[in-house]
mmCIF file with all atom_site columns, C-alpha atoms in Angstrom:
data_model
loop_
_atom_site.group_PDB
_atom_site.id
_atom_site.type_symbol
_atom_site.label_atom_id
_atom_site.label_alt_id
_atom_site.label_comp_id
_atom_site.label_asym_id
_atom_site.label_entity_id
_atom_site.label_seq_id
_atom_site.pdbx_PDB_ins_code
_atom_site.Cartn_x
_atom_site.Cartn_y
_atom_site.Cartn_z
_atom_site.occupancy
_atom_site.B_iso_or_equiv
_atom_site.pdbx_formal_charge
_atom_site.auth_seq_id
_atom_site.auth_comp_id
_atom_site.auth_asym_id
_atom_site.auth_atom_id
_atom_site.pdbx_PDB_model_num
ATOM 1   C CA . THR A 1 1   ? -6.105  -24.388 65.049 1.00 96.00 ? 5   THR A CA 1
ATOM 2   C CA . LYS A 1 2   ? -4.948  -27.304 62.928 1.00 97.00 ? 6   LYS A CA 1
ATOM 3   C CA . ALA A 1 3   ? -2.123  -29.999 63.016 1.00 97.00 ? 7   ALA A CA 1
ATOM 4   C CA . SER A 1 4   ? -1.362  -32.120 59.931 1.00 98.00 ? 8   SER A CA 1
ATOM 5   C CA . LEU A 1 5   ? 0.909   -34.938 60.135 1.00 98.00 ? 9   LEU A CA 1
ATOM 6   C CA . CYS A 1 6   ? 2.533   -36.588 56.834 1.00 97.00 ? 10  CYS A CA 1
ATOM 7   C CA . TYR A 1 7   ? 4.225   -39.894 56.917 1.00 97.00 ? 11  TYR A CA 1
ATOM 8   C CA . THR A 1 8   ? 6.166   -40.842 53.767 1.00 96.00 ? 12  THR A CA 1
ATOM 9   C CA . ASP A 1 9   ? 8.345   -43.859 52.666 1.00 91.00 ? 13  ASP A CA 1
ATOM 10  C CA . GLY A 1 10  ? 11.886  -42.684 52.717 1.00 84.00 ? 14  GLY A CA 1
ATOM 11  C CA . ASN A 1 11  ? 12.836  -44.894 49.842 1.00 85.00 ? 15  ASN A CA 1
ATOM 12  C CA . SER A 1 12  ? 9.908   -44.379 47.287 1.00 90.00 ? 16  SER A CA 1
ATOM 13  C CA . GLY A 1 13  ? 8.634   -41.047 48.676 1.00 90.00 ? 17  GLY A CA 1
ATOM 14  C CA . LEU A 1 14  ? 5.105   -42.362 48.761 1.00 95.00 ? 18  LEU A CA 1
ATOM 15  C CA . THR A 1 15  ? 2.799   -41.022 51.201 1.00 96.00 ? 19  THR A CA 1
ATOM 16  C CA . LEU A 1 16  ? 1.916   -43.708 53.750 1.00 95.00 ? 20  LEU A CA 1
ATOM 17  C CA . PHE A 1 17  ? -0.486  -41.627 55.979 1.00 97.00 ? 21  PHE A CA 1
ATOM 18  C CA . GLN A 1 18  ? -1.900  -38.087 55.943 1.00 97.00 ? 22  GLN A CA 1
ATOM 19  C CA . GLY A 1 19  ? -3.942  -36.813 58.541 1.00 97.00 ? 23  GLY A CA 1
ATOM 20  C CA . ASP A 1 20  ? -5.481  -33.760 60.054 1.00 97.00 ? 24  ASP A CA 1
ATOM 21  C CA . VAL A 1 21  ? -6.419  -32.923 63.557 1.00 97.00 ? 25  VAL A CA 1
ATOM 22  C CA . THR A 1 22  ? -8.864  -29.909 64.251 1.00 97.00 ? 26  THR A CA 1
ATOM 23  C CA . ASP A 1 23  ? -10.622 -30.941 67.321 1.00 97.00 ? 27  ASP A CA 1
ATOM 24  C CA . PRO A 1 24  ? -9.758  -28.547 70.140 1.00 97.00 ? 28  PRO A CA 1
ATOM 25  C CA . ALA A 1 25  ? -9.407  -31.140 72.749 1.00 97.00 ? 29  ALA A CA 1
ATOM 26  C CA . VAL A 1 26  ? -6.693  -33.065 70.780 1.00 97.00 ? 30  VAL A CA 1
ATOM 27  C CA . LEU A 1 27  ? -4.854  -29.953 69.854 1.00 97.00 ? 31  LEU A CA 1
ATOM 28  C CA . ALA A 1 28  ? -4.690  -29.234 73.704 1.00 96.00 ? 32  ALA A CA 1
ATOM 29  C CA . GLN A 1 29  ? -3.240  -32.652 74.064 1.00 95.00 ? 33  GLN A CA 1
ATOM 30  C CA . LEU A 1 30  ? -0.622  -32.098 71.379 1.00 96.00 ? 34  LEU A CA 1
ATOM 31  C CA . GLY A 1 31  ? 0.248   -28.784 73.012 1.00 95.00 ? 35  GLY A CA 1
ATOM 32  C CA . ASN A 1 32  ? 0.602   -30.258 76.248 1.00 92.00 ? 36  ASN A CA 1
ATOM 33  C CA . LEU A 1 33  ? 3.084   -32.601 74.835 1.00 93.00 ? 37  LEU A CA 1
ATOM 34  C CA . LEU A 1 34  ? 5.034   -29.615 72.906 1.00 94.00 ? 38  LEU A CA 1
ATOM 35  C CA . ALA A 1 35  ? 4.759   -27.145 75.690 1.00 91.00 ? 39  ALA A CA 1
ATOM 36  C CA . ASP A 1 36  ? 7.706   -28.036 77.484 1.00 86.00 ? 40  ASP A CA 1
ATOM 37  C CA . ALA A 1 37  ? 10.109  -29.225 74.650 1.00 93.00 ? 41  ALA A CA 1
ATOM 38  C CA . GLU A 1 38  ? 13.553  -29.070 75.815 1.00 93.00 ? 42  GLU A CA 1
ATOM 39  C CA . ASP A 1 39  ? 16.324  -27.721 73.071 1.00 95.00 ? 43  ASP A CA 1
ATOM 40  C CA . GLN A 1 40  ? 19.103  -30.383 72.952 1.00 93.00 ? 44  GLN A CA 1
ATOM 41  C CA . GLY A 1 41  ? 21.524  -27.751 71.668 1.00 91.00 ? 45  GLY A CA 1
ATOM 42  C CA . GLY A 1 42  ? 21.728  -28.743 67.970 1.00 92.00 ? 46  GLY A CA 1
ATOM 43  C CA . ALA A 1 43  ? 21.238  -31.655 65.720 1.00 93.00 ? 47  ALA A CA 1
ATOM 44  C CA . VAL A 1 44  ? 22.583  -34.128 68.298 1.00 90.00 ? 48  VAL A CA 1
ATOM 45  C CA . SER A 1 45  ? 20.207  -36.896 68.169 1.00 88.00 ? 49  SER A CA 1
ATOM 46  C CA . GLY A 1 46  ? 20.924  -40.059 66.303 1.00 90.00 ? 50  GLY A CA 1
ATOM 47  C CA . CYS A 1 47  ? 17.382  -40.643 65.648 1.00 93.00 ? 51  CYS A CA 1
ATOM 48  C CA . PRO A 1 48  ? 15.957  -41.260 62.023 1.00 94.00 ? 52  PRO A CA 1
ATOM 49  C CA . PHE A 1 49  ? 14.266  -38.300 60.682 1.00 95.00 ? 53  PHE A CA 1
ATOM 50  C CA . GLY A 1 50  ? 12.800  -37.244 57.061 1.00 93.00 ? 54  GLY A CA 1
ATOM 51  C CA . SER A 1 51  ? 9.514   -39.315 57.236 1.00 95.00 ? 55  SER A CA 1
ATOM 52  C CA . ALA A 1 52  ? 7.088   -37.589 59.488 1.00 97.00 ? 56  ALA A CA 1
ATOM 53  C CA . LEU A 1 53  ? 6.493   -33.917 58.982 1.00 97.00 ? 57  LEU A CA 1
ATOM 54  C CA . LEU A 1 54  ? 4.008   -32.388 61.547 1.00 98.00 ? 58  LEU A CA 1
ATOM 55  C CA . THR A 1 55  ? 2.638   -28.979 60.504 1.00 97.00 ? 59  THR A CA 1
ATOM 56  C CA . ILE A 1 56  ? 0.958   -27.032 63.066 1.00 97.00 ? 60  ILE A CA 1
ATOM 57  C CA . THR A 1 57  ? -1.294  -23.983 62.027 1.00 97.00 ? 61  THR A CA 1
ATOM 58  C CA . PHE A 1 58  ? -1.840  -21.404 64.811 1.00 95.00 ? 62  PHE A CA 1
ATOM 59  C CA . SER A 1 59  ? -4.703  -18.863 65.094 1.00 94.00 ? 63  SER A CA 1
ATOM 60  C CA . ASP A 1 60  ? -2.740  -16.151 63.324 1.00 97.00 ? 64  ASP A CA 1
ATOM 61  C CA . ASN A 1 61  ? -2.088  -18.520 60.619 1.00 96.00 ? 65  ASN A CA 1
ATOM 62  C CA . SER A 1 62  ? 1.540   -18.790 61.323 1.00 97.00 ? 66  SER A CA 1
ATOM 63  C CA . ILE A 1 63  ? 2.862   -22.349 60.952 1.00 97.00 ? 67  ILE A CA 1
ATOM 64  C CA . ALA A 1 64  ? 5.741   -24.537 62.692 1.00 96.00 ? 68  ALA A CA 1
ATOM 65  C CA . LEU A 1 65  ? 7.169   -27.460 60.828 1.00 97.00 ? 69  LEU A CA 1
ATOM 66  C CA . LEU A 1 66  ? 8.402   -30.158 62.899 1.00 98.00 ? 70  LEU A CA 1
ATOM 67  C CA . ASP A 1 67  ? 10.478  -33.207 61.796 1.00 97.00 ? 71  ASP A CA 1
ATOM 68  C CA . LEU A 1 68  ? 9.399   -36.040 64.015 1.00 97.00 ? 72  LEU A CA 1
ATOM 69  C CA . ALA A 1 69  ? 11.802  -38.818 64.918 1.00 95.00 ? 73  ALA A CA 1
ATOM 70  C CA . MET A 1 70  ? 10.754  -42.316 63.564 1.00 94.00 ? 74  MET A CA 1
ATOM 71  C CA . ASP A 1 71  ? 12.305  -44.329 66.247 1.00 91.00 ? 75  ASP A CA 1
ATOM 72  C CA . ASP A 1 72  ? 10.673  -44.547 69.798 1.00 89.00 ? 76  ASP A CA 1
ATOM 73  C CA . CYS A 1 73  ? 12.234  -41.063 70.909 1.00 90.00 ? 77  CYS A CA 1
ATOM 74  C CA . CYS A 1 74  ? 10.144  -38.308 71.558 1.00 93.00 ? 78  CYS A CA 1
ATOM 75  C CA . VAL A 1 75  ? 12.288  -35.957 69.593 1.00 94.00 ? 79  VAL A CA 1
ATOM 76  C CA . PHE A 1 76  ? 11.590  -33.386 66.782 1.00 96.00 ? 80  PHE A CA 1
ATOM 77  C CA . ARG A 1 77  ? 13.901  -31.307 64.730 1.00 96.00 ? 81  ARG A CA 1
ATOM 78  C CA . VAL A 1 78  ? 13.276  -27.766 63.648 1.00 96.00 ? 82  VAL A CA 1
ATOM 79  C CA . ASP A 1 79  ? 16.014  -25.714 61.692 1.00 94.00 ? 83  ASP A CA 1
ATOM 80  C CA . GLY A 1 80  ? 18.795  -28.290 62.470 1.00 93.00 ? 84  GLY A CA 1
ATOM 81  C CA . ARG A 1 81  ? 18.049  -28.210 66.348 1.00 96.00 ? 85  ARG A CA 1
ATOM 82  C CA . ASP A 1 82  ? 16.618  -31.251 68.370 1.00 96.00 ? 86  ASP A CA 1
ATOM 83  C CA . TYR A 1 83  ? 14.113  -30.894 70.928 1.00 96.00 ? 87  TYR A CA 1
ATOM 84  C CA . SER A 1 84  ? 12.824  -33.415 73.402 1.00 93.00 ? 88  SER A CA 1
ATOM 85  C CA . TYR A 1 85  ? 9.266   -33.345 74.055 1.00 93.00 ? 89  TYR A CA 1
ATOM 86  C CA . ALA A 1 86  ? 6.585   -34.925 76.153 1.00 90.00 ? 90  ALA A CA 1
ATOM 87  C CA . ARG A 1 87  ? 8.865   -33.997 79.086 1.00 80.00 ? 91  ARG A CA 1
ATOM 88  C CA . SER A 1 88  ? 5.976   -33.830 81.604 1.00 75.00 ? 92  SER A CA 1
ATOM 89  C CA . LEU A 1 89  ? 5.430   -37.610 81.013 1.00 80.00 ? 93  LEU A CA 1
ATOM 90  C CA . PHE A 1 90  ? 8.872   -38.848 82.143 1.00 71.00 ? 94  PHE A CA 1
ATOM 91  C CA . THR A 1 91  ? 8.761   -41.009 84.970 1.00 69.00 ? 95  THR A CA 1
ATOM 92  C CA . ASP A 1 92  ? 11.222  -42.799 87.258 1.00 67.00 ? 96  ASP A CA 1
ATOM 93  C CA . GLU A 1 93  ? 11.009  -45.769 84.902 1.00 69.00 ? 97  GLU A CA 1
ATOM 94  C CA . GLY A 1 94  ? 12.205  -43.786 81.829 1.00 70.00 ? 98  GLY A CA 1
ATOM 95  C CA . ALA A 1 95  ? 10.674  -41.597 78.935 1.00 73.00 ? 99  ALA A CA 1
ATOM 96  C CA . PRO A 1 96  ? 7.678   -42.006 77.076 1.00 81.00 ? 100 PRO A CA 1
ATOM 97  C CA . LYS A 1 97  ? 7.561   -43.410 73.434 1.00 84.00 ? 101 LYS A CA 1
ATOM 98  C CA . ASN A 1 98  ? 6.723   -41.032 70.527 1.00 89.00 ? 102 ASN A CA 1
ATOM 99  C CA . GLU A 1 99  ? 3.410   -43.106 70.200 1.00 91.00 ? 103 GLU A CA 1
ATOM 100 C CA . CYS A 1 100 ? 1.921   -40.449 72.491 1.00 91.00 ? 104 CYS A CA 1
ATOM 101 C CA . LEU A 1 101 ? 1.930   -38.010 69.971 1.00 95.00 ? 105 LEU A CA 1
ATOM 102 C CA . PHE A 1 102 ? 1.413   -40.299 66.851 1.00 96.00 ? 106 PHE A CA 1
ATOM 103 C CA . SER A 1 103 ? -1.744  -41.892 68.517 1.00 94.00 ? 107 SER A CA 1
ATOM 104 C CA . LEU A 1 104 ? -3.430  -38.310 68.373 1.00 97.00 ? 108 LEU A CA 1
ATOM 105 C CA . PHE A 1 105 ? -3.640  -38.928 64.509 1.00 97.00 ? 109 PHE A CA 1
ATOM 106 C CA . PRO A 1 106 ? -6.080  -41.807 63.875 1.00 96.00 ? 110 PRO A CA 1
ATOM 107 C CA . GLY A 1 107 ? -4.432  -44.378 61.430 1.00 95.00 ? 111 GLY A CA 1
ATOM 108 C CA . MET A 1 108 ? -0.914  -43.159 61.921 1.00 96.00 ? 112 MET A CA 1
ATOM 109 C CA . LEU A 1 109 ? 0.182   -46.027 64.276 1.00 94.00 ? 113 LEU A CA 1
ATOM 110 C CA . GLU A 1 110 ? -1.397  -48.489 61.708 1.00 94.00 ? 114 GLU A CA 1
ATOM 111 C CA . ALA A 1 111 ? 0.705   -46.783 59.027 1.00 94.00 ? 115 ALA A CA 1
ATOM 112 C CA . MET A 1 112 ? 3.808   -47.383 61.056 1.00 91.00 ? 116 MET A CA 1
ATOM 113 C CA . GLY A 1 113 ? 2.974   -51.046 61.498 1.00 89.00 ? 117 GLY A CA 1
ATOM 114 C CA . ARG A 1 114 ? 2.656   -50.402 65.278 1.00 80.00 ? 118 ARG A CA 1
ATOM 115 C CA . LYS A 1 115 ? -0.943  -51.756 65.792 1.00 67.00 ? 119 LYS A CA 1
#
């Protein structure tokens, strides 16, 4: 029913972006990106974590907390395990960038200095 993204500066702890999405069409896009996430078998990624926390609220009011990688990788961490997401977007040319998820939150790419 809702997805919230909080992006903080790792050094200062200041919030650089806070955004919520409740539009069903955008939530469906987010769901499609995360639906085929692949468990990587532990905390195996060398990606930087700890700055972008995605909170997903489901219709039964349960929540999921995903720590998103801050490099270009489509990886999130939950309870010490890494998961690759956006698997359906992989092509012969390679993997998608995490911007496919971050772009669902207006203002996030700008806060990251990407647009």
